[in-house]
């Protein structure tokens, strides 16, 4: 085997994780967590960050007992059997395909807008925007994981620049009495809205589909994968906390009512912000940020789906023909759906969080427990021992309850 002269960088892997986690959904975080407000959102974000990072490391521990290229299908089938493999396979495929579908649709809409801005007299259908967005980024997946690494670093750099530009000014004008919500004398309630905010936090740290990809990428160097996971999720946590500070430090809790009424639409959020701070240049910057976030998440999600499909169907990913087949399987269905049903994912994505909880919480804990019973050799072991397994079970159980209760209408909704 030829010696690798340039080993993969730690930063590149961390950026894949950050890019996957910090998707367009981040723009909805301040609105979704308006009920628990700033201090509550900080607690929830840190709790979810720790839990999701730990469950990701559990996937790494289980993965290290299997050969190069093994993904969810191989690992779950061997450790948990066909029944759990079927459940996990459905949940993984559902979430990753739905997210791919959502990102193609959202990215296509922004691509359409950008093209019309640059060429005002050209009428660009939304379908063309979706097609261009998908084809350009799909070509990166087709090339290699290293290409995803390089492009992710560029996209994250663009996100950071746009993020800093848009948040530094807002953070400097953040006010303590708004953050602590001391503007009103009426009693304020926060705890009832913890349940509705918890699943949003879980989706905000969804990167688990990339764990097998990074194991391959770093040639089974468990410590390097673990460091990339930790750095990547920590970067995401910092971005979320600063964003909460920037938005909820300027826009009073009661003023979120019109934003919530429009399901956290970014334009509604900017309009509400414009009533308290100047956002003349912020609109363009935030749209740029959203585009970078969508593109980086698209790459991260589809990279995980690529390796999952390659493992599931035992397709060769080291040849152009094999990679072309895998790309056709992962990109054609969501692309066709986005072309014919550009808004159809709204209902389905509401259930994506429930499916994600299965393979980002329950399955990793089950895999580690079974792997420790089956294998005596230790390649890598997550901190916390068996107690941490039950900690993740409880975390997953709370999220499942919250999502089911929300779907059944049992939970109160904050309306501003």
mmCIF file of C-alpha atoms in Angstrom:
data_model
loop_
_atom_site.group_PDB
_atom_site.id
_atom_site.type_symbol
_atom_site.label_atom_id
_atom_site.label_comp_id
_atom_site.label_asym_id
_atom_site.label_seq_id
_atom_site.Cartn_x
_atom_site.Cartn_y
_atom_site.Cartn_z
ATOM 1 C CA UNK A 1 0.000 0.000 0.000
ATOM 2 C CA UNK A 2 1.235 3.452 -0.888
ATOM 3 C CA UNK A 3 2.211 5.565 2.054
ATOM 4 C CA UNK A 4 -0.042 8.553 2.688
ATOM 5 C CA UNK A 5 2.186 11.638 2.547
ATOM 6 C CA UNK A 6 -0.381 14.103 3.795
ATOM 7 C CA UNK A 7 -2.445 12.625 6.641
ATOM 8 C CA UNK A 8 -5.918 14.112 7.127
ATOM 9 C CA UNK A 9 -5.914 17.182 9.344
ATOM 10 C CA UNK A 10 -7.733 17.319 12.668
ATOM 11 C CA UNK A 11 -9.268 20.656 11.667
ATOM 12 C CA UNK A 12 -10.759 19.181 8.493
ATOM 13 C CA UNK A 13 -12.603 16.433 10.381
ATOM 14 C CA UNK A 14 -13.779 18.894 13.028
ATOM 15 C CA UNK A 15 -15.141 21.185 10.313
ATOM 16 C CA UNK A 16 -17.099 18.296 8.770
ATOM 17 C CA UNK A 17 -18.745 17.736 12.166
ATOM 18 C CA UNK A 18 -19.373 21.451 12.767
ATOM 19 C CA UNK A 19 -20.705 21.936 9.256
ATOM 20 C CA UNK A 20 -23.087 18.997 9.599
ATOM 21 C CA UNK A 21 -24.389 20.141 12.990
ATOM 22 C CA UNK A 22 -24.720 23.855 12.294
ATOM 23 C CA UNK A 23 -27.284 23.733 9.527
ATOM 24 C CA UNK A 24 -29.973 26.130 8.508
ATOM 25 C CA UNK A 25 -31.937 25.003 11.565
ATOM 26 C CA UNK A 26 -29.656 27.194 13.688
ATOM 27 C CA UNK A 27 -31.581 30.214 12.469
ATOM 28 C CA UNK A 28 -34.665 28.792 14.196
ATOM 29 C CA UNK A 29 -32.959 28.196 17.564
ATOM 30 C CA UNK A 30 -33.609 31.628 19.147
ATOM 31 C CA UNK A 31 -37.291 31.405 18.207
ATOM 32 C CA UNK A 32 -37.732 27.754 19.197
ATOM 33 C CA UNK A 33 -36.100 28.462 22.567
ATOM 34 C CA UNK A 34 -37.883 31.747 23.250
ATOM 35 C CA UNK A 35 -40.081 29.931 25.763
ATOM 36 C CA UNK A 36 -37.174 28.883 27.986
ATOM 37 C CA UNK A 37 -35.322 32.104 27.143
ATOM 38 C CA UNK A 38 -31.575 32.676 27.419
ATOM 39 C CA UNK A 39 -30.551 30.945 30.643
ATOM 40 C CA UNK A 40 -32.792 27.977 29.903
ATOM 41 C CA UNK A 41 -31.433 27.659 26.361
ATOM 42 C CA UNK A 42 -27.844 27.731 27.662
ATOM 43 C CA UNK A 43 -28.584 24.851 30.045
ATOM 44 C CA UNK A 44 -30.375 22.836 27.359
ATOM 45 C CA UNK A 45 -27.677 23.418 24.747
ATOM 46 C CA UNK A 46 -24.866 22.358 27.090
ATOM 47 C CA UNK A 47 -26.814 19.295 28.275
ATOM 48 C CA UNK A 48 -27.572 18.249 24.692
ATOM 49 C CA UNK A 49 -24.019 18.978 23.509
ATOM 50 C CA UNK A 50 -22.575 16.696 26.194
ATOM 51 C CA UNK A 51 -25.128 13.943 25.582
ATOM 52 C CA UNK A 52 -24.853 13.972 21.784
ATOM 53 C CA UNK A 53 -21.051 14.156 21.831
ATOM 54 C CA UNK A 54 -20.986 11.198 24.226
ATOM 55 C CA UNK A 55 -23.359 9.127 22.105
ATOM 56 C CA UNK A 56 -21.222 9.939 19.050
ATOM 57 C CA UNK A 57 -18.161 8.637 20.889
ATOM 58 C CA UNK A 58 -20.139 5.490 21.726
ATOM 59 C CA UNK A 59 -20.628 4.904 18.009
ATOM 60 C CA UNK A 60 -16.871 5.313 17.613
ATOM 61 C CA UNK A 61 -16.188 2.732 20.340
ATOM 62 C CA UNK A 62 -18.472 0.175 18.690
ATOM 63 C CA UNK A 63 -17.123 0.947 15.211
ATOM 64 C CA UNK A 64 -13.527 0.260 16.247
ATOM 65 C CA UNK A 65 -14.317 -3.456 16.651
ATOM 66 C CA UNK A 66 -15.098 -3.775 12.934
ATOM 67 C CA UNK A 67 -13.045 -3.647 9.740
ATOM 68 C CA UNK A 68 -12.312 -0.603 7.603
ATOM 69 C CA UNK A 69 -15.439 0.700 5.861
ATOM 70 C CA UNK A 70 -17.993 -0.757 8.296
ATOM 71 C CA UNK A 71 -21.004 1.505 8.861
ATOM 72 C CA UNK A 72 -24.332 1.253 10.712
ATOM 73 C CA UNK A 73 -25.622 -1.718 8.749
ATOM 74 C CA UNK A 74 -22.680 -4.007 9.510
ATOM 75 C CA UNK A 75 -22.246 -2.973 13.138
ATOM 76 C CA UNK A 76 -25.898 -2.977 14.216
ATOM 77 C CA UNK A 77 -26.675 -6.268 12.468
ATOM 78 C CA UNK A 78 -23.787 -8.052 14.176
ATOM 79 C CA UNK A 79 -24.307 -6.627 17.662
ATOM 80 C CA UNK A 80 -28.083 -6.161 17.897
ATOM 81 C CA UNK A 81 -29.510 -8.487 15.244
ATOM 82 C CA UNK A 82 -31.735 -8.119 12.205
ATOM 83 C CA UNK A 83 -34.676 -6.491 14.015
ATOM 84 C CA UNK A 84 -32.639 -3.579 15.348
ATOM 85 C CA UNK A 85 -30.754 -3.348 12.066
ATOM 86 C CA UNK A 86 -34.062 -2.925 10.258
ATOM 87 C CA UNK A 87 -35.261 -0.253 12.716
ATOM 88 C CA UNK A 88 -31.938 1.569 12.621
ATOM 89 C CA UNK A 89 -31.714 1.343 8.850
ATOM 90 C CA UNK A 90 -35.148 2.882 8.412
ATOM 91 C CA UNK A 91 -34.450 5.706 10.880
ATOM 92 C CA UNK A 92 -30.996 6.489 9.425
ATOM 93 C CA UNK A 93 -32.240 6.460 5.841
ATOM 94 C CA UNK A 94 -35.358 8.469 6.690
ATOM 95 C CA UNK A 95 -33.499 11.223 8.534
ATOM 96 C CA UNK A 96 -30.597 11.531 6.092
ATOM 97 C CA UNK A 97 -32.815 11.456 3.004
ATOM 98 C CA UNK A 98 -35.277 13.946 4.507
ATOM 99 C CA UNK A 99 -32.437 16.307 5.441
ATOM 100 C CA UNK A 100 -30.909 15.955 1.968
ATOM 101 C CA UNK A 101 -34.332 16.726 0.497
ATOM 102 C CA UNK A 102 -34.735 19.751 2.780
ATOM 103 C CA UNK A 103 -31.285 21.147 2.011
ATOM 104 C CA UNK A 104 -31.706 20.734 -1.760
ATOM 105 C CA UNK A 105 -35.011 22.600 -1.562
ATOM 106 C CA UNK A 106 -33.699 25.390 0.696
ATOM 107 C CA UNK A 107 -30.378 25.672 -1.120
ATOM 108 C CA UNK A 108 -32.180 25.695 -4.460
ATOM 109 C CA UNK A 109 -34.347 28.599 -3.361
ATOM 110 C CA UNK A 110 -31.349 30.683 -2.305
ATOM 111 C CA UNK A 111 -29.463 29.731 -5.491
ATOM 112 C CA UNK A 112 -32.451 30.932 -7.510
ATOM 113 C CA UNK A 113 -32.433 34.260 -5.659
ATOM 114 C CA UNK A 114 -28.683 34.756 -6.143
ATOM 115 C CA UNK A 115 -28.865 33.995 -9.863
ATOM 116 C CA UNK A 116 -31.673 36.493 -10.339
ATOM 117 C CA UNK A 117 -29.720 39.136 -8.428
ATOM 118 C CA UNK A 118 -26.669 38.691 -10.649
ATOM 119 C CA UNK A 119 -28.720 38.362 -13.875
ATOM 120 C CA UNK A 120 -31.838 40.487 -13.261
ATOM 121 C CA UNK A 121 -33.371 39.954 -16.709
ATOM 122 C CA UNK A 122 -33.053 36.149 -16.553
ATOM 123 C CA UNK A 123 -36.030 34.219 -15.224
ATOM 124 C CA UNK A 124 -34.631 31.316 -13.188
ATOM 125 C CA UNK A 125 -37.114 28.613 -12.111
ATOM 126 C CA UNK A 126 -36.683 27.252 -8.616
ATOM 127 C CA UNK A 127 -36.116 23.793 -10.112
ATOM 128 C CA UNK A 128 -32.995 25.077 -11.881
ATOM 129 C CA UNK A 129 -31.681 26.473 -8.611
ATOM 130 C CA UNK A 130 -32.225 23.116 -6.874
ATOM 131 C CA UNK A 131 -30.605 21.248 -9.751
ATOM 132 C CA UNK A 132 -27.506 23.466 -9.767
ATOM 133 C CA UNK A 133 -27.160 23.380 -5.978
ATOM 134 C CA UNK A 134 -27.391 19.575 -5.905
ATOM 135 C CA UNK A 135 -25.121 18.906 -8.888
ATOM 136 C CA UNK A 136 -22.302 21.183 -7.726
ATOM 137 C CA UNK A 137 -22.180 19.805 -4.184
ATOM 138 C CA UNK A 138 -22.834 16.217 -5.290
ATOM 139 C CA UNK A 139 -19.676 16.440 -7.411
ATOM 140 C CA UNK A 140 -17.722 17.126 -4.190
ATOM 141 C CA UNK A 141 -19.129 13.961 -2.583
ATOM 142 C CA UNK A 142 -18.313 12.019 -5.756
ATOM 143 C CA UNK A 143 -14.659 13.113 -5.588
ATOM 144 C CA UNK A 144 -13.722 12.015 -2.053
ATOM 145 C CA UNK A 145 -14.036 12.604 1.688
ATOM 146 C CA UNK A 146 -10.892 14.742 1.398
ATOM 147 C CA UNK A 147 -12.741 17.002 -1.036
ATOM 148 C CA UNK A 148 -15.579 17.321 1.494
ATOM 149 C CA UNK A 149 -12.938 18.184 4.115
ATOM 150 C CA UNK A 150 -11.455 20.968 1.955
ATOM 151 C CA UNK A 151 -14.775 22.458 0.858
ATOM 152 C CA UNK A 152 -16.164 22.218 4.417
ATOM 153 C CA UNK A 153 -13.233 24.259 5.725
ATOM 154 C CA UNK A 154 -13.934 26.938 3.101
ATOM 155 C CA UNK A 155 -17.670 26.953 3.854
ATOM 156 C CA UNK A 156 -17.111 27.084 7.617
ATOM 157 C CA UNK A 157 -14.633 29.947 7.120
ATOM 158 C CA UNK A 158 -17.309 31.808 5.160
ATOM 159 C CA UNK A 159 -19.849 31.009 7.881
ATOM 160 C CA UNK A 160 -17.514 32.276 10.600
ATOM 161 C CA UNK A 161 -16.849 35.544 8.754
ATOM 162 C CA UNK A 162 -20.564 36.122 8.148
ATOM 163 C CA UNK A 163 -21.383 34.978 11.680
ATOM 164 C CA UNK A 164 -18.851 37.310 13.318
ATOM 165 C CA UNK A 165 -19.902 40.211 11.114
ATOM 166 C CA UNK A 166 -23.547 39.742 12.005
ATOM 167 C CA UNK A 167 -23.124 38.934 15.695
ATOM 168 C CA UNK A 168 -20.331 41.208 16.938
ATOM 169 C CA UNK A 169 -22.531 44.260 16.505
ATOM 170 C CA UNK A 170 -25.529 42.532 18.041
ATOM 171 C CA UNK A 171 -23.550 41.165 20.995
ATOM 172 C CA UNK A 172 -22.139 44.631 21.696
ATOM 173 C CA UNK A 173 -25.688 45.986 21.973
ATOM 174 C CA UNK A 174 -27.059 43.046 24.015
ATOM 175 C CA UNK A 175 -28.671 44.192 27.247
ATOM 176 C CA UNK A 176 -28.674 42.290 30.524
ATOM 177 C CA UNK A 177 -32.275 43.175 31.383
ATOM 178 C CA UNK A 178 -33.415 41.689 28.064
ATOM 179 C CA UNK A 179 -31.339 38.525 28.528
ATOM 180 C CA UNK A 180 -32.717 38.057 32.032
ATOM 181 C CA UNK A 181 -36.216 39.118 30.937
ATOM 182 C CA UNK A 182 -36.706 41.647 33.722
ATOM 183 C CA UNK A 183 -38.651 44.107 31.525
ATOM 184 C CA UNK A 184 -42.050 43.062 32.852
ATOM 185 C CA UNK A 185 -43.565 42.833 36.316
ATOM 186 C CA UNK A 186 -45.952 40.034 35.351
ATOM 187 C CA UNK A 187 -45.008 36.475 36.387
ATOM 188 C CA UNK A 188 -42.917 34.682 33.752
ATOM 189 C CA UNK A 189 -42.942 30.917 33.196
ATOM 190 C CA UNK A 190 -40.045 29.033 31.588
ATOM 191 C CA UNK A 191 -40.039 25.421 32.803
ATOM 192 C CA UNK A 192 -43.178 24.324 30.874
ATOM 193 C CA UNK A 193 -41.418 25.095 27.592
ATOM 194 C CA UNK A 194 -38.321 22.975 28.291
ATOM 195 C CA UNK A 195 -39.952 19.975 26.639
ATOM 196 C CA UNK A 196 -40.664 21.742 23.352
ATOM 197 C CA UNK A 197 -37.125 23.148 23.188
ATOM 198 C CA UNK A 198 -35.296 19.875 23.945
ATOM 199 C CA UNK A 199 -35.890 18.149 20.555
ATOM 200 C CA UNK A 200 -34.724 21.308 18.747
ATOM 201 C CA UNK A 201 -31.444 21.078 20.641
ATOM 202 C CA UNK A 202 -31.054 17.414 19.663
ATOM 203 C CA UNK A 203 -31.478 18.184 15.960
ATOM 204 C CA UNK A 204 -28.941 21.014 16.360
ATOM 205 C CA UNK A 205 -26.229 18.474 17.240
ATOM 206 C CA UNK A 206 -26.973 15.817 14.634
ATOM 207 C CA UNK A 207 -23.656 14.574 13.232
ATOM 208 C CA UNK A 208 -23.708 10.852 13.996
ATOM 209 C CA UNK A 209 -23.964 9.745 10.392
ATOM 210 C CA UNK A 210 -20.412 11.052 9.929
ATOM 211 C CA UNK A 211 -18.783 8.894 12.609
ATOM 212 C CA UNK A 212 -18.166 5.844 10.348
ATOM 213 C CA UNK A 213 -16.990 8.242 7.614
ATOM 214 C CA UNK A 214 -14.381 9.774 9.922
ATOM 215 C CA UNK A 215 -13.232 6.330 11.095
ATOM 216 C CA UNK A 216 -12.459 5.565 7.447
ATOM 217 C CA UNK A 217 -11.014 9.008 6.797
ATOM 218 C CA UNK A 218 -8.568 8.848 9.706
ATOM 219 C CA UNK A 219 -7.652 5.218 8.924
ATOM 220 C CA UNK A 220 -9.113 3.907 12.208
ATOM 221 C CA UNK A 221 -7.135 6.322 14.407
ATOM 222 C CA UNK A 222 -9.685 6.404 17.245
ATOM 223 C CA UNK A 223 -8.058 9.217 19.202
ATOM 224 C CA UNK A 224 -7.986 11.483 16.173
ATOM 225 C CA UNK A 225 -11.641 10.741 15.403
ATOM 226 C CA UNK A 226 -12.577 11.411 19.040
ATOM 227 C CA UNK A 227 -10.698 14.719 19.018
ATOM 228 C CA UNK A 228 -12.370 15.746 15.748
ATOM 229 C CA UNK A 229 -15.806 14.916 17.209
ATOM 230 C CA UNK A 230 -15.140 16.855 20.392
ATOM 231 C CA UNK A 231 -13.708 19.906 18.624
ATOM 232 C CA UNK A 232 -16.435 19.912 15.987
ATOM 233 C CA UNK A 233 -19.310 19.745 18.472
ATOM 234 C CA UNK A 234 -17.633 22.301 20.750
ATOM 235 C CA UNK A 235 -17.322 24.752 17.848
ATOM 236 C CA UNK A 236 -21.024 24.201 17.158
ATOM 237 C CA UNK A 237 -21.907 24.803 20.824
ATOM 238 C CA UNK A 238 -19.956 28.081 20.898
ATOM 239 C CA UNK A 239 -21.693 29.279 17.727
ATOM 240 C CA UNK A 240 -25.117 28.445 19.172
ATOM 241 C CA UNK A 241 -24.422 30.174 22.500
ATOM 242 C CA UNK A 242 -23.128 33.346 20.837
ATOM 243 C CA UNK A 243 -26.100 33.387 18.485
ATOM 244 C CA UNK A 244 -28.546 33.058 21.387
ATOM 245 C CA UNK A 245 -26.757 35.925 23.123
ATOM 246 C CA UNK A 246 -26.867 38.094 20.000
ATOM 247 C CA UNK A 247 -30.583 37.588 19.266
ATOM 248 C CA UNK A 248 -32.114 37.156 22.712
ATOM 249 C CA UNK A 249 -29.958 39.969 24.101
ATOM 250 C CA UNK A 250 -31.564 42.473 21.728
ATOM 251 C CA UNK A 251 -35.082 41.241 20.978
ATOM 252 C CA UNK A 252 -37.314 41.097 24.085
ATOM 253 C CA UNK A 253 -39.103 37.828 24.786
ATOM 254 C CA UNK A 254 -42.548 39.331 24.227
ATOM 255 C CA UNK A 255 -41.481 40.645 20.792
ATOM 256 C CA UNK A 256 -41.006 37.094 19.481
ATOM 257 C CA UNK A 257 -44.781 36.756 18.970
ATOM 258 C CA UNK A 258 -44.819 37.779 15.248
ATOM 259 C CA UNK A 259 -41.730 35.637 14.579
ATOM 260 C CA UNK A 260 -43.302 32.582 16.207
ATOM 261 C CA UNK A 261 -46.517 33.214 14.258
ATOM 262 C CA UNK A 262 -44.498 32.753 11.054
ATOM 263 C CA UNK A 263 -42.695 29.610 12.288
ATOM 264 C CA UNK A 264 -39.387 31.405 12.893
ATOM 265 C CA UNK A 265 -39.065 32.735 9.336
ATOM 266 C CA UNK A 266 -35.729 34.557 8.988
ATOM 267 C CA UNK A 267 -37.376 37.571 7.341
ATOM 268 C CA UNK A 268 -39.853 37.844 10.227
ATOM 269 C CA UNK A 269 -36.951 37.656 12.695
ATOM 270 C CA UNK A 270 -35.060 40.414 10.849
ATOM 271 C CA UNK A 271 -38.174 42.563 10.740
ATOM 272 C CA UNK A 272 -38.659 42.174 14.496
ATOM 273 C CA UNK A 273 -34.979 42.973 15.095
ATOM 274 C CA UNK A 274 -35.217 46.071 12.916
ATOM 275 C CA UNK A 275 -37.626 47.532 15.458
ATOM 276 C CA UNK A 276 -34.891 47.574 18.130
ATOM 277 C CA UNK A 277 -31.544 47.642 16.250
ATOM 278 C CA UNK A 278 -30.283 48.572 12.786
ATOM 279 C CA UNK A 279 -30.229 45.547 10.477
ATOM 280 C CA UNK A 280 -29.750 47.257 7.120
ATOM 281 C CA UNK A 281 -26.661 45.219 6.190
ATOM 282 C CA UNK A 282 -27.525 42.272 8.433
ATOM 283 C CA UNK A 283 -30.119 40.880 6.023
ATOM 284 C CA UNK A 284 -27.629 40.190 3.230
ATOM 285 C CA UNK A 285 -25.012 38.807 5.605
ATOM 286 C CA UNK A 286 -27.480 36.448 7.279
ATOM 287 C CA UNK A 287 -28.654 35.130 3.921
ATOM 288 C CA UNK A 288 -25.022 34.477 3.018
ATOM 289 C CA UNK A 289 -24.552 32.749 6.372
ATOM 290 C CA UNK A 290 -27.663 30.607 5.805
ATOM 291 C CA UNK A 291 -26.386 29.549 2.381
ATOM 292 C CA UNK A 292 -23.003 28.503 3.779
ATOM 293 C CA UNK A 293 -24.744 26.667 6.620
ATOM 294 C CA UNK A 294 -27.062 24.803 4.231
ATOM 295 C CA UNK A 295 -24.212 23.855 1.891
ATOM 296 C CA UNK A 296 -21.918 22.613 4.687
ATOM 297 C CA UNK A 297 -24.726 20.614 6.301
ATOM 298 C CA UNK A 298 -25.663 19.159 2.917
ATOM 299 C CA UNK A 299 -22.091 17.906 2.462
ATOM 300 C CA UNK A 300 -21.915 16.448 5.953
ATOM 301 C CA UNK A 301 -25.301 14.723 5.786
ATOM 302 C CA UNK A 302 -24.761 13.250 2.320
ATOM 303 C CA UNK A 303 -21.247 12.089 3.222
ATOM 304 C CA UNK A 304 -22.740 10.030 6.044
ATOM 305 C CA UNK A 305 -25.459 8.755 3.717
ATOM 306 C CA UNK A 306 -22.831 7.887 1.079
ATOM 307 C CA UNK A 307 -20.895 5.622 3.447
ATOM 308 C CA UNK A 308 -24.095 4.105 4.838
ATOM 309 C CA UNK A 309 -25.368 3.166 1.363
ATOM 310 C CA UNK A 310 -21.935 1.858 0.335
ATOM 311 C CA UNK A 311 -21.881 -0.423 3.390
ATOM 312 C CA UNK A 312 -25.546 -1.443 3.097
ATOM 313 C CA UNK A 313 -25.329 -2.534 -0.556
ATOM 314 C CA UNK A 314 -21.625 -3.488 -0.426
ATOM 315 C CA UNK A 315 -20.819 -1.127 -3.302
ATOM 316 C CA UNK A 316 -17.151 -0.280 -3.993
ATOM 317 C CA UNK A 317 -16.392 3.330 -3.079
ATOM 318 C CA UNK A 318 -12.809 3.282 -4.413
ATOM 319 C CA UNK A 319 -13.781 3.216 -8.105
ATOM 320 C CA UNK A 320 -15.459 5.919 -10.193
ATOM 321 C CA UNK A 321 -18.148 3.498 -11.322
ATOM 322 C CA UNK A 322 -18.915 2.446 -7.750
ATOM 323 C CA UNK A 323 -19.001 6.023 -6.469
ATOM 324 C CA UNK A 324 -21.262 7.035 -9.357
ATOM 325 C CA UNK A 325 -23.754 4.292 -8.428
ATOM 326 C CA UNK A 326 -23.754 5.355 -4.780
ATOM 327 C CA UNK A 327 -24.227 9.029 -5.718
ATOM 328 C CA UNK A 328 -27.165 8.113 -7.964
ATOM 329 C CA UNK A 329 -28.844 6.258 -5.070
ATOM 330 C CA UNK A 330 -28.390 9.060 -2.550
ATOM 331 C CA UNK A 331 -29.034 12.125 -4.730
ATOM 332 C CA UNK A 332 -31.665 11.178 -7.321
ATOM 333 C CA UNK A 333 -34.625 10.443 -4.954
ATOM 334 C CA UNK A 334 -34.379 13.669 -2.890
ATOM 335 C CA UNK A 335 -33.577 15.734 -6.008
ATOM 336 C CA UNK A 336 -36.664 14.450 -7.830
ATOM 337 C CA UNK A 337 -38.817 15.066 -4.756
ATOM 338 C CA UNK A 338 -37.489 18.616 -4.448
ATOM 339 C CA UNK A 339 -38.287 19.283 -8.109
ATOM 340 C CA UNK A 340 -41.872 17.982 -7.964
ATOM 341 C CA UNK A 341 -42.716 18.714 -4.302
ATOM 342 C CA UNK A 342 -40.580 21.715 -3.278
ATOM 343 C CA UNK A 343 -42.455 22.249 -0.005
ATOM 344 C CA UNK A 344 -43.485 18.708 0.826
ATOM 345 C CA UNK A 345 -40.808 18.063 3.451
ATOM 346 C CA UNK A 346 -42.386 20.335 6.077
ATOM 347 C CA UNK A 347 -44.671 17.643 7.512
ATOM 348 C CA UNK A 348 -42.161 14.804 7.211
ATOM 349 C CA UNK A 349 -39.327 16.705 8.846
ATOM 350 C CA UNK A 350 -41.449 17.089 11.963
ATOM 351 C CA UNK A 351 -40.952 13.360 12.525
ATOM 352 C CA UNK A 352 -37.260 13.376 11.605
ATOM 353 C CA UNK A 353 -36.258 14.297 15.145
ATOM 354 C CA UNK A 354 -38.038 11.252 16.564
ATOM 355 C CA UNK A 355 -36.289 8.953 14.090
ATOM 356 C CA UNK A 356 -32.963 10.693 14.775
ATOM 357 C CA UNK A 357 -33.303 10.000 18.510
ATOM 358 C CA UNK A 358 -33.329 6.251 17.783
ATOM 359 C CA UNK A 359 -29.936 6.159 16.061
ATOM 360 C CA UNK A 360 -28.260 9.067 17.868
ATOM 361 C CA UNK A 361 -29.310 8.043 21.381
ATOM 362 C CA UNK A 362 -30.788 4.583 21.884
ATOM 363 C CA UNK A 363 -28.747 2.644 19.315
ATOM 364 C CA UNK A 364 -25.284 4.000 20.326
ATOM 365 C CA UNK A 365 -25.949 3.098 23.968
ATOM 366 C CA UNK A 366 -27.182 -0.381 23.006
ATOM 367 C CA UNK A 367 -24.189 -0.941 20.730
ATOM 368 C CA UNK A 368 -21.647 -0.041 23.405
ATOM 369 C CA UNK A 369 -23.333 -2.217 26.023
ATOM 370 C CA UNK A 370 -23.375 -5.206 23.673
ATOM 371 C CA UNK A 371 -19.860 -4.590 22.329
ATOM 372 C CA UNK A 372 -18.414 -4.583 25.858
ATOM 373 C CA UNK A 373 -20.084 -7.927 26.499
ATOM 374 C CA UNK A 374 -18.936 -9.475 23.217
ATOM 375 C CA UNK A 375 -15.380 -8.154 22.772
ATOM 376 C CA UNK A 376 -12.521 -8.314 25.252
ATOM 377 C CA UNK A 377 -10.051 -6.211 23.269
ATOM 378 C CA UNK A 378 -10.212 -2.443 23.807
ATOM 379 C CA UNK A 379 -9.395 -0.152 20.884
ATOM 380 C CA UNK A 380 -11.169 2.864 22.367
ATOM 381 C CA UNK A 381 -13.526 3.295 25.307
ATOM 382 C CA UNK A 382 -15.877 6.144 26.160
ATOM 383 C CA UNK A 383 -15.531 7.852 29.528
ATOM 384 C CA UNK A 384 -18.028 7.211 32.315
ATOM 385 C CA UNK A 385 -18.230 3.425 32.215
ATOM 386 C CA UNK A 386 -21.613 1.698 32.202
ATOM 387 C CA UNK A 387 -23.205 4.602 34.089
ATOM 388 C CA UNK A 388 -22.829 6.756 30.985
ATOM 389 C CA UNK A 389 -24.828 4.207 28.964
ATOM 390 C CA UNK A 390 -27.839 4.739 31.222
ATOM 391 C CA UNK A 391 -27.278 8.494 31.118
ATOM 392 C CA UNK A 392 -27.704 8.394 27.314
ATOM 393 C CA UNK A 393 -30.735 6.091 27.618
ATOM 394 C CA UNK A 394 -32.390 8.701 29.872
ATOM 395 C CA UNK A 395 -31.457 11.506 27.449
ATOM 396 C CA UNK A 396 -33.019 9.608 24.542
ATOM 397 C CA UNK A 397 -36.106 8.741 26.593
ATOM 398 C CA UNK A 398 -36.690 12.399 27.507
ATOM 399 C CA UNK A 399 -36.455 13.397 23.850
ATOM 400 C CA UNK A 400 -38.837 10.668 22.697
ATOM 401 C CA UNK A 401 -41.369 11.680 25.348
ATOM 402 C CA UNK A 402 -41.024 15.359 24.393
ATOM 403 C CA UNK A 403 -41.532 14.693 20.700
ATOM 404 C CA UNK A 404 -44.484 12.338 21.158
ATOM 405 C CA UNK A 405 -46.121 14.696 23.643
ATOM 406 C CA UNK A 406 -45.641 17.584 21.241
ATOM 407 C CA UNK A 407 -47.194 15.657 18.342
ATOM 408 C CA UNK A 408 -50.164 14.708 20.546
ATOM 409 C CA UNK A 409 -50.679 18.304 21.680
ATOM 410 C CA UNK A 410 -49.929 17.647 25.341
ATOM 411 C CA UNK A 411 -47.349 20.420 25.704
ATOM 412 C CA UNK A 412 -47.977 24.149 26.107
ATOM 413 C CA UNK A 413 -46.770 26.365 23.253
ATOM 414 C CA UNK A 414 -45.072 29.677 23.831
ATOM 415 C CA UNK A 415 -46.653 32.326 21.605
ATOM 416 C CA UNK A 416 -44.878 35.444 22.867
#
